[in-house]
PDB file of C-alpha atoms and ligand atoms in Angstrom:
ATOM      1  CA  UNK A   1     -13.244  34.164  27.198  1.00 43.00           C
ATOM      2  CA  UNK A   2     -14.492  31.295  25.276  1.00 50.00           C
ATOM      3  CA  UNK A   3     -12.572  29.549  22.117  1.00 77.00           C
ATOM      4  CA  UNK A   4     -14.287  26.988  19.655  1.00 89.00           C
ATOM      5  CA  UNK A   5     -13.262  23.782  19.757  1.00 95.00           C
ATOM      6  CA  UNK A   6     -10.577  23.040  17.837  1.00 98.00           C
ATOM      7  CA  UNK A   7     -10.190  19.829  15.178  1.00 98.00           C
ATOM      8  CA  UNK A   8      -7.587  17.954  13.046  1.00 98.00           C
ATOM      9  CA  UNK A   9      -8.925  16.496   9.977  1.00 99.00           C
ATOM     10  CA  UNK A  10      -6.849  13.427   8.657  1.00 98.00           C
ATOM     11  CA  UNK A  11      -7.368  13.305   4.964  1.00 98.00           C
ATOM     12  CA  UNK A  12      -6.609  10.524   1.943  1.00 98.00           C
ATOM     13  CA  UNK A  13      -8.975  11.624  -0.743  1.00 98.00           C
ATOM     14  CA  UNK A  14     -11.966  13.553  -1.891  1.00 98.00           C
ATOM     15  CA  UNK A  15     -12.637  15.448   1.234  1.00 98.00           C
ATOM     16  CA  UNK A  16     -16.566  15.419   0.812  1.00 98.00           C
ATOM     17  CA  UNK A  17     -16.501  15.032   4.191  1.00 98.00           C
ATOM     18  CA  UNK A  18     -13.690  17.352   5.464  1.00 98.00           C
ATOM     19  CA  UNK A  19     -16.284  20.003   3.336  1.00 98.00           C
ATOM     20  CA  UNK A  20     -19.164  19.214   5.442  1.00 98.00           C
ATOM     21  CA  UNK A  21     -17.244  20.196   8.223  1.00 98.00           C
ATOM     22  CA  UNK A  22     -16.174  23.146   6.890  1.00 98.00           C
ATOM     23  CA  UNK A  23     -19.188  24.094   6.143  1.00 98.00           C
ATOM     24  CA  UNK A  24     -20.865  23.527   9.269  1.00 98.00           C
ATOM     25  CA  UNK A  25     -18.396  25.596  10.793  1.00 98.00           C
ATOM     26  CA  UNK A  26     -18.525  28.250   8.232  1.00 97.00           C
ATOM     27  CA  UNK A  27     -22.594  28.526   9.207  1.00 98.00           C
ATOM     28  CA  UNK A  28     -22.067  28.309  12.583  1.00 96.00           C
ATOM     29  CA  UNK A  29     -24.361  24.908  12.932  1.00 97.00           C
ATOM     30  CA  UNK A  30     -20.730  23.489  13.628  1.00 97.00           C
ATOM     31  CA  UNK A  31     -18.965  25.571  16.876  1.00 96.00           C
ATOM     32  CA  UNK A  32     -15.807  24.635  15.713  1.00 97.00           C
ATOM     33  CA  UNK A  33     -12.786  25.457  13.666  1.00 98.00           C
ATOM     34  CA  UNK A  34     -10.805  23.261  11.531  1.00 98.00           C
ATOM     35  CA  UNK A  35      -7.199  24.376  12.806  1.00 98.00           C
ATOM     36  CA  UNK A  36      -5.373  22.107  10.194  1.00 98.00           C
ATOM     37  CA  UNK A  37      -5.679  19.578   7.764  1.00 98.00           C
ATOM     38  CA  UNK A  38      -2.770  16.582   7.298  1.00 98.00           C
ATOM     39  CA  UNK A  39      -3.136  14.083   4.103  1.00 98.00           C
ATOM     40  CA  UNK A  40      -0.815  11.348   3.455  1.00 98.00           C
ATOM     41  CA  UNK A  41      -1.841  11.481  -0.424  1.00 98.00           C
ATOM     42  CA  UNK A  42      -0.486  14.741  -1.920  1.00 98.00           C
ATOM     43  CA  UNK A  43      -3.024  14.585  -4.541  1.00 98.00           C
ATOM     44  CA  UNK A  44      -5.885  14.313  -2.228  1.00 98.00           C
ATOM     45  CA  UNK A  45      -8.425  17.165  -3.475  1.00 98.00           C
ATOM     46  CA  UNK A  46      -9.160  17.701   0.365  1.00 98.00           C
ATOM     47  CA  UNK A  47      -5.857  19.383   0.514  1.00 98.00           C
ATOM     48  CA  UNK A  48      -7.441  22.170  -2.224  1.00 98.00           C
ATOM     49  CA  UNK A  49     -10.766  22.533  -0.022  1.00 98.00           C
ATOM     50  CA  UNK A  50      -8.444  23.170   3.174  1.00 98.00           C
ATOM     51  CA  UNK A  51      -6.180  25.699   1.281  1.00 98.00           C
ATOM     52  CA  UNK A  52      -9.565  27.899  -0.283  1.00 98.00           C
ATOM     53  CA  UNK A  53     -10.723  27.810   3.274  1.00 98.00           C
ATOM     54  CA  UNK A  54      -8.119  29.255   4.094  1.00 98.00           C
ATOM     55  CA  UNK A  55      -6.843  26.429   6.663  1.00 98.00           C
ATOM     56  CA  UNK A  56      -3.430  25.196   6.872  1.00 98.00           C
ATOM     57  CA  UNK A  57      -2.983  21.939   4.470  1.00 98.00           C
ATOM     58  CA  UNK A  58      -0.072  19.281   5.482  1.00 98.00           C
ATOM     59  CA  UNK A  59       1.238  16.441   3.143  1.00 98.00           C
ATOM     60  CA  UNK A  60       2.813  14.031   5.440  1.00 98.00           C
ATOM     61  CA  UNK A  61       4.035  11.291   2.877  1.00 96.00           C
ATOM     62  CA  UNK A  62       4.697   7.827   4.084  1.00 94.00           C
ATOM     63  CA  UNK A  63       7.573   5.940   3.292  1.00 91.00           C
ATOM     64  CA  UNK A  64       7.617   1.896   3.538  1.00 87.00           C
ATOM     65  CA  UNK A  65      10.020  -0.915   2.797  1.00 90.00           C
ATOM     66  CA  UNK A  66      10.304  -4.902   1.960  1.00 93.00           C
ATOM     67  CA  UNK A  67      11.923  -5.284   5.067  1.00 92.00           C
ATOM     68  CA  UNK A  68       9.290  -6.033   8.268  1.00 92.00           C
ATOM     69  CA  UNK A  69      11.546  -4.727  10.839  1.00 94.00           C
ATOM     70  CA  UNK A  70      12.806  -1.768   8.748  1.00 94.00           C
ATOM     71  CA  UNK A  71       8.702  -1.401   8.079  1.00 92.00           C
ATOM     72  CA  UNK A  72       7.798  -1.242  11.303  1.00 92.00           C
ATOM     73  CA  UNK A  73      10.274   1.153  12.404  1.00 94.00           C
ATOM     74  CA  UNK A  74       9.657   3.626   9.349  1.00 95.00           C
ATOM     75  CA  UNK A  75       5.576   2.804  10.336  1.00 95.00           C
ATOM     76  CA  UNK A  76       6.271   3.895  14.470  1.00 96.00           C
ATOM     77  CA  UNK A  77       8.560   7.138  12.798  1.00 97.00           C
ATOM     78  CA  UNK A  78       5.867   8.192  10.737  1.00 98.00           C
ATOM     79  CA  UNK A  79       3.307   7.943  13.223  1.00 98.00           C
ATOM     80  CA  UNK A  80       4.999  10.104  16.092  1.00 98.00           C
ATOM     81  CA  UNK A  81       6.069  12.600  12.912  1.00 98.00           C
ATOM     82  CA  UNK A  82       2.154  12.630  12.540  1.00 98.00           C
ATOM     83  CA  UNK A  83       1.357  13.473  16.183  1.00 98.00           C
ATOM     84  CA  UNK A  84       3.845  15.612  16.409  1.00 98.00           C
ATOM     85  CA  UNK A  85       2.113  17.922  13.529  1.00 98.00           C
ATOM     86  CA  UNK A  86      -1.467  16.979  15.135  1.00 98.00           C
ATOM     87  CA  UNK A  87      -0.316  18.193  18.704  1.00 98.00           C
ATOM     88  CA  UNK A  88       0.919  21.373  17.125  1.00 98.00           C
ATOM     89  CA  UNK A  89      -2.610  22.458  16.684  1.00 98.00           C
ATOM     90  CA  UNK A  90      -3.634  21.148  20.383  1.00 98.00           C
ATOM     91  CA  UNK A  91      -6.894  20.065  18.535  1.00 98.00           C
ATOM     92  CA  UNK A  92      -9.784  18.849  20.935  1.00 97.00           C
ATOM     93  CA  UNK A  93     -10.212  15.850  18.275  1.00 98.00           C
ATOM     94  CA  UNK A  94      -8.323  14.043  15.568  1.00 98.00           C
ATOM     95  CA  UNK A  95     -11.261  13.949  13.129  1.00 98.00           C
ATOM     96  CA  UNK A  96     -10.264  10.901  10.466  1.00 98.00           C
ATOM     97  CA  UNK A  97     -12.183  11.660   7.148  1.00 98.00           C
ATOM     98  CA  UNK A  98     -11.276   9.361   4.797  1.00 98.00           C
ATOM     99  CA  UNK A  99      -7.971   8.636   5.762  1.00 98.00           C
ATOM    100  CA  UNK A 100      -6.589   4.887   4.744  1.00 96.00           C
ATOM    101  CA  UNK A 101      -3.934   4.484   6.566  1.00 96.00           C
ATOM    102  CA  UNK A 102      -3.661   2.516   9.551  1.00 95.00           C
ATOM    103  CA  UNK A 103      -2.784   4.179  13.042  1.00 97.00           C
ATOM    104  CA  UNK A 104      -0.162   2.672  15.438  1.00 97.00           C
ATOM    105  CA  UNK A 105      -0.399   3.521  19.078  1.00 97.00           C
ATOM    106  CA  UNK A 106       2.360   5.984  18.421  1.00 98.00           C
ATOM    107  CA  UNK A 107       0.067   8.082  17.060  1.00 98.00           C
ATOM    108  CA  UNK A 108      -3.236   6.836  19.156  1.00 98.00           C
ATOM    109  CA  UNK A 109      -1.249   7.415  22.479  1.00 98.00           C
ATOM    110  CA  UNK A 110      -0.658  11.013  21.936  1.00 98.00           C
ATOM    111  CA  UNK A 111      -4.731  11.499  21.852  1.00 98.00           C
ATOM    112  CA  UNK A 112      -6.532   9.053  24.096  1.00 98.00           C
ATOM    113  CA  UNK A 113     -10.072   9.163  23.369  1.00 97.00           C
ATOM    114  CA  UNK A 114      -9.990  11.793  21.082  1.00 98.00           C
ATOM    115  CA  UNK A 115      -9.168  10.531  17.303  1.00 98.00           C
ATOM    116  CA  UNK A 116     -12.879   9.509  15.649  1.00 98.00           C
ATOM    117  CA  UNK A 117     -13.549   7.660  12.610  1.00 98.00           C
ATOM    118  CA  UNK A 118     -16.003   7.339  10.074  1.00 98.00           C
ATOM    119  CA  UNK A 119     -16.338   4.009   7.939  1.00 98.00           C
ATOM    120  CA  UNK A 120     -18.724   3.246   5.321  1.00 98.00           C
ATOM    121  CA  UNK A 121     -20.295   0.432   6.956  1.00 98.00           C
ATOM    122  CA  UNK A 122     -22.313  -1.181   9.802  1.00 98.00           C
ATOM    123  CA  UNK A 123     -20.253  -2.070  12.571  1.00 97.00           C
ATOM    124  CA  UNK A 124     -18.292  -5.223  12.092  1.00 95.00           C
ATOM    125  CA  UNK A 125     -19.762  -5.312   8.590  1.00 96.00           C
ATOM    126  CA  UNK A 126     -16.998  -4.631   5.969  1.00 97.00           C
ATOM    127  CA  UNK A 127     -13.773  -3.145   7.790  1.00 96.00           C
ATOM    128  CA  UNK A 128     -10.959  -1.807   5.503  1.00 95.00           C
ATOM    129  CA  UNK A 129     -11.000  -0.859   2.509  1.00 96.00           C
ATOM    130  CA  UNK A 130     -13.864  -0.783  -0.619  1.00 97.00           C
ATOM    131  CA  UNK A 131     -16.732  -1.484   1.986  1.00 98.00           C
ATOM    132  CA  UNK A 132     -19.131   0.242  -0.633  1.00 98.00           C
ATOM    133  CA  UNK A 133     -17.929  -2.136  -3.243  1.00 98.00           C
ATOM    134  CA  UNK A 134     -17.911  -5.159  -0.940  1.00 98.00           C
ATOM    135  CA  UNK A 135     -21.613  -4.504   0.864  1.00 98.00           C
ATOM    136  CA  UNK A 136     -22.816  -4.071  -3.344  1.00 98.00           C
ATOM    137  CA  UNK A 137     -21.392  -7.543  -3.763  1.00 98.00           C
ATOM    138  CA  UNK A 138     -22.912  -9.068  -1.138  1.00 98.00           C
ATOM    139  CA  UNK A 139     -26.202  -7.404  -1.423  1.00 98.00           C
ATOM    140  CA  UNK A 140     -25.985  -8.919  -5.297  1.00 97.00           C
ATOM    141  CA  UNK A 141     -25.635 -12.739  -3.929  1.00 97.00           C
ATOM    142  CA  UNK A 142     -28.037 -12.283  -1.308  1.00 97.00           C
ATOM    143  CA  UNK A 143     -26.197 -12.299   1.679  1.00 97.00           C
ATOM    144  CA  UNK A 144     -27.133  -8.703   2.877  1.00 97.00           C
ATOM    145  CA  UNK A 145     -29.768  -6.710   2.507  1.00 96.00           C
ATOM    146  CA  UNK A 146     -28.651  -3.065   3.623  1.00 98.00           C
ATOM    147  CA  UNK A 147     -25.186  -1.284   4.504  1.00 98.00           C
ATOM    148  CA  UNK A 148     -25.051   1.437   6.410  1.00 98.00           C
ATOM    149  CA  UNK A 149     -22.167   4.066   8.234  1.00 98.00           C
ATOM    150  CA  UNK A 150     -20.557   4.072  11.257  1.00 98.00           C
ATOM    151  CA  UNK A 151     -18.892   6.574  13.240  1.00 98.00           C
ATOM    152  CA  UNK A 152     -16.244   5.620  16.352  1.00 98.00           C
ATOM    153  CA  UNK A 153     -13.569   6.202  18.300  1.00 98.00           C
ATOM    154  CA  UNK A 154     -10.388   5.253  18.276  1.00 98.00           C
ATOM    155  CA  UNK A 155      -8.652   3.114  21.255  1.00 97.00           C
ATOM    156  CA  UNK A 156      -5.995   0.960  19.211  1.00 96.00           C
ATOM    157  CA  UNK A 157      -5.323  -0.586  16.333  1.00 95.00           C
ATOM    158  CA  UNK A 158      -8.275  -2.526  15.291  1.00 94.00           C
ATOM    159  CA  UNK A 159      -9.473  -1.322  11.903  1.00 94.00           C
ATOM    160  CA  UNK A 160     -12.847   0.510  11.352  1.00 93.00           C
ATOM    161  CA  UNK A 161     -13.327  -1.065  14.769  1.00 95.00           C
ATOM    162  CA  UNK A 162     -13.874   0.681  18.569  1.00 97.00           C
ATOM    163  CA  UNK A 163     -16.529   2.315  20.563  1.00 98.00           C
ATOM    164  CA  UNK A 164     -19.549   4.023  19.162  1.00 98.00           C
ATOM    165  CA  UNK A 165     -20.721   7.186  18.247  1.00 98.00           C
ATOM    166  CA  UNK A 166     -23.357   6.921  15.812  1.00 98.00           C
ATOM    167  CA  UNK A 167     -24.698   4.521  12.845  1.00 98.00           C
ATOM    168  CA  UNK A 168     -27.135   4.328  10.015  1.00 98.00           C
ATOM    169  CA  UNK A 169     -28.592   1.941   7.416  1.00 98.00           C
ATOM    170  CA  UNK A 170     -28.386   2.715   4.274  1.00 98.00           C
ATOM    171  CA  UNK A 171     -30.754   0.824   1.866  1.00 97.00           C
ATOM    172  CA  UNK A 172     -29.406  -0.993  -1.077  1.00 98.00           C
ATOM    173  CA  UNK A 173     -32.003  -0.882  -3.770  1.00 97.00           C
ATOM    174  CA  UNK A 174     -32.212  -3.433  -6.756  1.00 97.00           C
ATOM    175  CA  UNK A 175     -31.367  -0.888  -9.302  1.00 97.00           C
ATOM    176  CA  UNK A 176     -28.381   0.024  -7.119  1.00 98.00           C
ATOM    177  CA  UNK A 177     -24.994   0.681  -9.579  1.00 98.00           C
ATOM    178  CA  UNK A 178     -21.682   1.318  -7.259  1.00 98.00           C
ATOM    179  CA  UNK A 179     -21.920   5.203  -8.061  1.00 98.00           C
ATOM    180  CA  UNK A 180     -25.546   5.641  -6.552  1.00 98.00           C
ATOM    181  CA  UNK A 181     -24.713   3.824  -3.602  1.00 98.00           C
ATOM    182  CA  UNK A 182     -21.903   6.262  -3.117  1.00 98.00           C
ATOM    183  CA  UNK A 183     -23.857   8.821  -3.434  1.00 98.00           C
ATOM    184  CA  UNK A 184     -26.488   7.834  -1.074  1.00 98.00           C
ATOM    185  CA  UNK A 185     -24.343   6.706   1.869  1.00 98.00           C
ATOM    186  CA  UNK A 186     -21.943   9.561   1.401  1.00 98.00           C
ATOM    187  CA  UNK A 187     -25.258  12.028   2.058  1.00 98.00           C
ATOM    188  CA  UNK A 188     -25.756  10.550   4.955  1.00 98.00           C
ATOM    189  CA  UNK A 189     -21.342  10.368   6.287  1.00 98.00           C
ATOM    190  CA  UNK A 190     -21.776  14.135   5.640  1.00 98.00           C
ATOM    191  CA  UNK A 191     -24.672  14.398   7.970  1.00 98.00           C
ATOM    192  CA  UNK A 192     -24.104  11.721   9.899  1.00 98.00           C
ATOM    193  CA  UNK A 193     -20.625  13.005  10.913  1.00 98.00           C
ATOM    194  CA  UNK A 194     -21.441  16.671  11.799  1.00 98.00           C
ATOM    195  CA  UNK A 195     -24.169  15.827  13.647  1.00 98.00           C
ATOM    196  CA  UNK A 196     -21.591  13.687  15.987  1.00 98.00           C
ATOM    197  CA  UNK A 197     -19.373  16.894  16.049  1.00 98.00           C
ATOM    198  CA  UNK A 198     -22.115  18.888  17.017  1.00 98.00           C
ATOM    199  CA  UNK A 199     -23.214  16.585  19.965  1.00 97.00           C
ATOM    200  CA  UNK A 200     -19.393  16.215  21.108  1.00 97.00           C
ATOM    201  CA  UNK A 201     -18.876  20.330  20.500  1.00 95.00           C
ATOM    202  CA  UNK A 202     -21.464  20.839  22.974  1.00 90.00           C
ATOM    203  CA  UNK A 203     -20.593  18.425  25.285  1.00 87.00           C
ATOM    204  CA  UNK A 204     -17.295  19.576  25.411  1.00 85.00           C
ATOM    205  CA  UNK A 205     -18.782  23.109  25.808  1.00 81.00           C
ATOM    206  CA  UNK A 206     -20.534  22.545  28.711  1.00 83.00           C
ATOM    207  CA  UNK A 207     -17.816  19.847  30.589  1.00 82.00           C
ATOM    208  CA  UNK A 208     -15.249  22.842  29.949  1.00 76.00           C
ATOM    209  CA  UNK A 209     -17.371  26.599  29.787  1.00 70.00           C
ATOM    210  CA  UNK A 210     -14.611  28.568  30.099  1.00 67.00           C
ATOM    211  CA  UNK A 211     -12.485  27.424  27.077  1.00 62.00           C
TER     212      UNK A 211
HETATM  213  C1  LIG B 301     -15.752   7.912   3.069  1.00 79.74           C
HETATM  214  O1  LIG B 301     -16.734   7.125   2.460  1.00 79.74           O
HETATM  215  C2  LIG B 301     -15.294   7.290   4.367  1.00 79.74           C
HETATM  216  O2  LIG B 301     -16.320   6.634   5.055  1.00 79.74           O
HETATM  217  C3  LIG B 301     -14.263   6.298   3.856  1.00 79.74           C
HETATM  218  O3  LIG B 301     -13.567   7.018   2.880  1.00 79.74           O
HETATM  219  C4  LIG B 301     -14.476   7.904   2.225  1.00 79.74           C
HETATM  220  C5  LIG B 301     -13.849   9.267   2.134  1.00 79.74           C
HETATM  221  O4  LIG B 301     -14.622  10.146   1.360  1.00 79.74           O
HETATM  222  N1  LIG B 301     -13.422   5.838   4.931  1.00 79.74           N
HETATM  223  C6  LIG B 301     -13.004   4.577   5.047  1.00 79.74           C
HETATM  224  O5  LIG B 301     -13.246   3.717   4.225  1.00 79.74           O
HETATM  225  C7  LIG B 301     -12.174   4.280   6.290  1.00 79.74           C
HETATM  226  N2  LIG B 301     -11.904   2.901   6.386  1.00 79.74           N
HETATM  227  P1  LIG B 301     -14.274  11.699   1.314  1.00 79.74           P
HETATM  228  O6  LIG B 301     -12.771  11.793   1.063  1.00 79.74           O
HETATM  229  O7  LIG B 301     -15.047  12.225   0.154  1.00 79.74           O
HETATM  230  O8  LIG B 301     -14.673  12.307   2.620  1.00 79.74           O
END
């Protein structure tokens, strides 16, 4: 009896990509299912795309404080909370799609080789956060002439940073406002990143056939 492969999706945001996933499941390009999606942000509009798919949708707020050690501690709490949730689902991977937060190896422990990210940038290029608006600014002084996307695993700690899966450039054209940039590289995350599922999926499907 075979089962698809299942996935987390860690959210912040939008979602555009969460919804290419879902919809390369929903056509069956995708042999997977989206058991559950967790967002930190309980505005994030991915949690609405989750919930019409019919998929449960987690807010897992964060709490933080002044205080480094009282930080850290609330930081390692919230991250085995999060695994916790994740492991409920047993997924096959932790798919990160947009989420900005930073992972401690409380959580990365709990799913060794198994949590993937996607960053909107070549590797080493722009790590954190507003890469878009960063790679714009440096195309505009003339220190770069493309961007790109990256997708990787997840060993540790090191942001936007690990082992990896796939990239692509992205031109930056002269014309180029932040918006169409957007637009362009997140065409190719959404692409980009199922086609990285779809090569894992079947991977997985053949290391394991009777799933
Ligand atoms: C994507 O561009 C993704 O690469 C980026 O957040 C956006 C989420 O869009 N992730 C990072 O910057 C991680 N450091 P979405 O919510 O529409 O999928």
């Amino acid at each position: 009896m075979s089962s698809l492969v299942k996935l987390v999706v860690l959210i912040s945001g939008n979602g555009s990509n969460l919804q290419a996933i879902l919809d390369a499941c929903a056509s069956g390009q995708l042999e997977a299912q989206v058991a559950a999606v967790i967002s930190n942000q309980p505005e994030a509009f991915g949690l609405e795309r989750a919930r019409r798919a019919g998929i449960p949708a987690h807010i897992l707020e964060a709490r933080s404080s002044k205080d480094p050690t009282t930080r850290a501690s609330l930081r390692q709490e919230y991250d085995e909370r999060l695994a916790e949730l994740a492991a409920h689902y047993d997924p096959t991977w932790v798919v990160l799609a947009g989420w900005m937060r930073l992972l401690s190896m409380a959580f990365l422990s709990r799913f060794p080789g198994r949590v993937i990210n996607l960053h909107p940038a070549l590797p080493g290029a722009f790590p954190g956060t507003h890469a878009i608006e960063r790679a714009l600014a440096a195309y505009r002084s003339g220190e770069i002439q493309y961007t790109g996307v990256m997708i990787h695993l997840v060993p540790d700690e090191g942001v936007d940073d690990g082992p990896l899966l796939a990239q692509e450039i992205v031109p930056i054209l002269p014309d180029d406002s932040l918006e169409s940039l957007e637009e362009r590289l997140h065409a190719v995350e959404h692409r980009l990143y199922v086609a990285v599922l779809c090569r894992l999926t079947r991977r997985e499907m053949k290391d394991t056939p009777n799933r």
